[in-house]
Amino acid sequence: MNRALQAELLRLFGYACLGSLLAAPFDAPLVGLCLGLLGFIWHHLWYAAALLRWLDAPKKYELPDGVGVWRDIYTGSYDRWKQGKKRKRQLRAIVSEFRASTAALPDAAVVLDADGCISWFNEAATSLLELEGSRDRGIRISHLIRHPEFAAYLASDDTDKTGIEIAGPAESGRILWIRVIAYGQGQKLLIARDVTKMKQLEQSRRDFVANASHELRTPLTVLRGYLDMMAQEAESDDVAVQAGDKRHDDGLAPWHAPLQEMRRQASRMQKIIADLLKLANLEASSRHASDELVDIPALIGASLEEAMVLSDGQHELVAHVDETLNLRGNQAELHSIISNLLSNALRYTPPQGKIEIYWENRRNGALLRVCDTGIGIAPTDLPRLTERFYRADTARSRETGGTGLGLAIVKHALERHEGQLKIHSQLGQGSEFACQFPSARTLTRDALAKAG
Ligand code: ADP
């Protein structure tokens, strides 16, 4: 048994004996015993009352020293109170440090409860989102940021992903990037960043590339025209040179080879410029492609014919096409996707290789796949293939007339159709380029007939 409790039992015995002894001369030992017990109870009540009074206002009252079990209770309570005070002080310091650091953040941070109502926000939120302390705390964030895209993003489960860009509060003219991160039990942290400057820079970069490409196109067409004309004249010169016996070893005029090289390089530049302009157009267009009805089987047929001309009978080309499946989208962009993938498959597949194109209806939408048995792609190159001018095999790309922009165009055009590009490949084994289109854009012949 605890020593303090043993002492209390002794004290109880002492009180009882003292009461009985004091009452003995009056011949009432029982009354004396009761009075002794009452004294014992009063002793404890007095210490309990002192504890309660101190607990109520620990700064105002002092704890008495206490005896017996009360000494232990008092020291224990005092120590705990002291520890609590210290912890509170530490917490207060952490909270004020957190407040100071979030106040210094240039990004707006808003804490939302499980119902999407604002429970806290930092300084930056007052300027970026135009929130006001007393007015907006406790209000649903969707009532304050009235943007259909934001409402859809907040309601969706993929809030932890990339975030969205929306126009800031009306007057500000800002563009905000918003990301919502779920934590705890249904709470969310909303981060908003001002990306106006970055967007402006991006826009001026895009404008620069588009303008430069546009400006270069006309002089290059003129140059190409003259080169073609000179090449024609050179051909007749070749004949003349041969007749005059001033021929090269190969029997051609000395300017024949440089002229051909100049024509080849000029046509490469024309292709690069055409692709840069195509990309610029894709970027300048609205986020979503139009939704005109596009006959994909016919488009695949036309692209296959072009591919056959390019292949010149060197590859086996096979199509597995669901003839009833169509898409809503932009015909030129969809054609660009198919022809770029087919042209890549041809250019990176050695002669006698096989190229297959699949067009199928899947549960989650339509799937276009272009598979080849070509040179394949190393795993380290896969994530970077859709970057502009990124080439896994630079020599082969240039040799076969590649611009390094084909897959960037495919990715952009797909994004405008809410589609996704997935690439599977193994070096030396071949590659598969899969374009997934959402169900909302697919249209079967049956659905078309029903729609009337
Ligand atoms: P390029 O005009 O150079 O082909 P793309 O953007 O179309 O540019 O493709 C980027 C790079 O991806 C290519 O340079 C090539 O290395 C690689 N690539 C694309 N398609 C294939 C394929 N079917 N097989 C192997 N490599 C490919």
GROMACS .gro file of C-alpha atoms in nm, residues 263-264 323 419 428 449:
model
    6
  263ARG     CA    1   1.665   2.255 -10.131
  264ARG     CA    2   1.660   1.978  -9.870
  323GLU     CA    3  -1.639   0.139  -8.863
  419GLY     CA    4  -0.781   1.296  -7.430
  428GLY     CA    5   1.446  -0.293  -8.017
  449ALA     CA    6  -2.919   0.696  -8.581
   0.00000   0.00000   0.00000
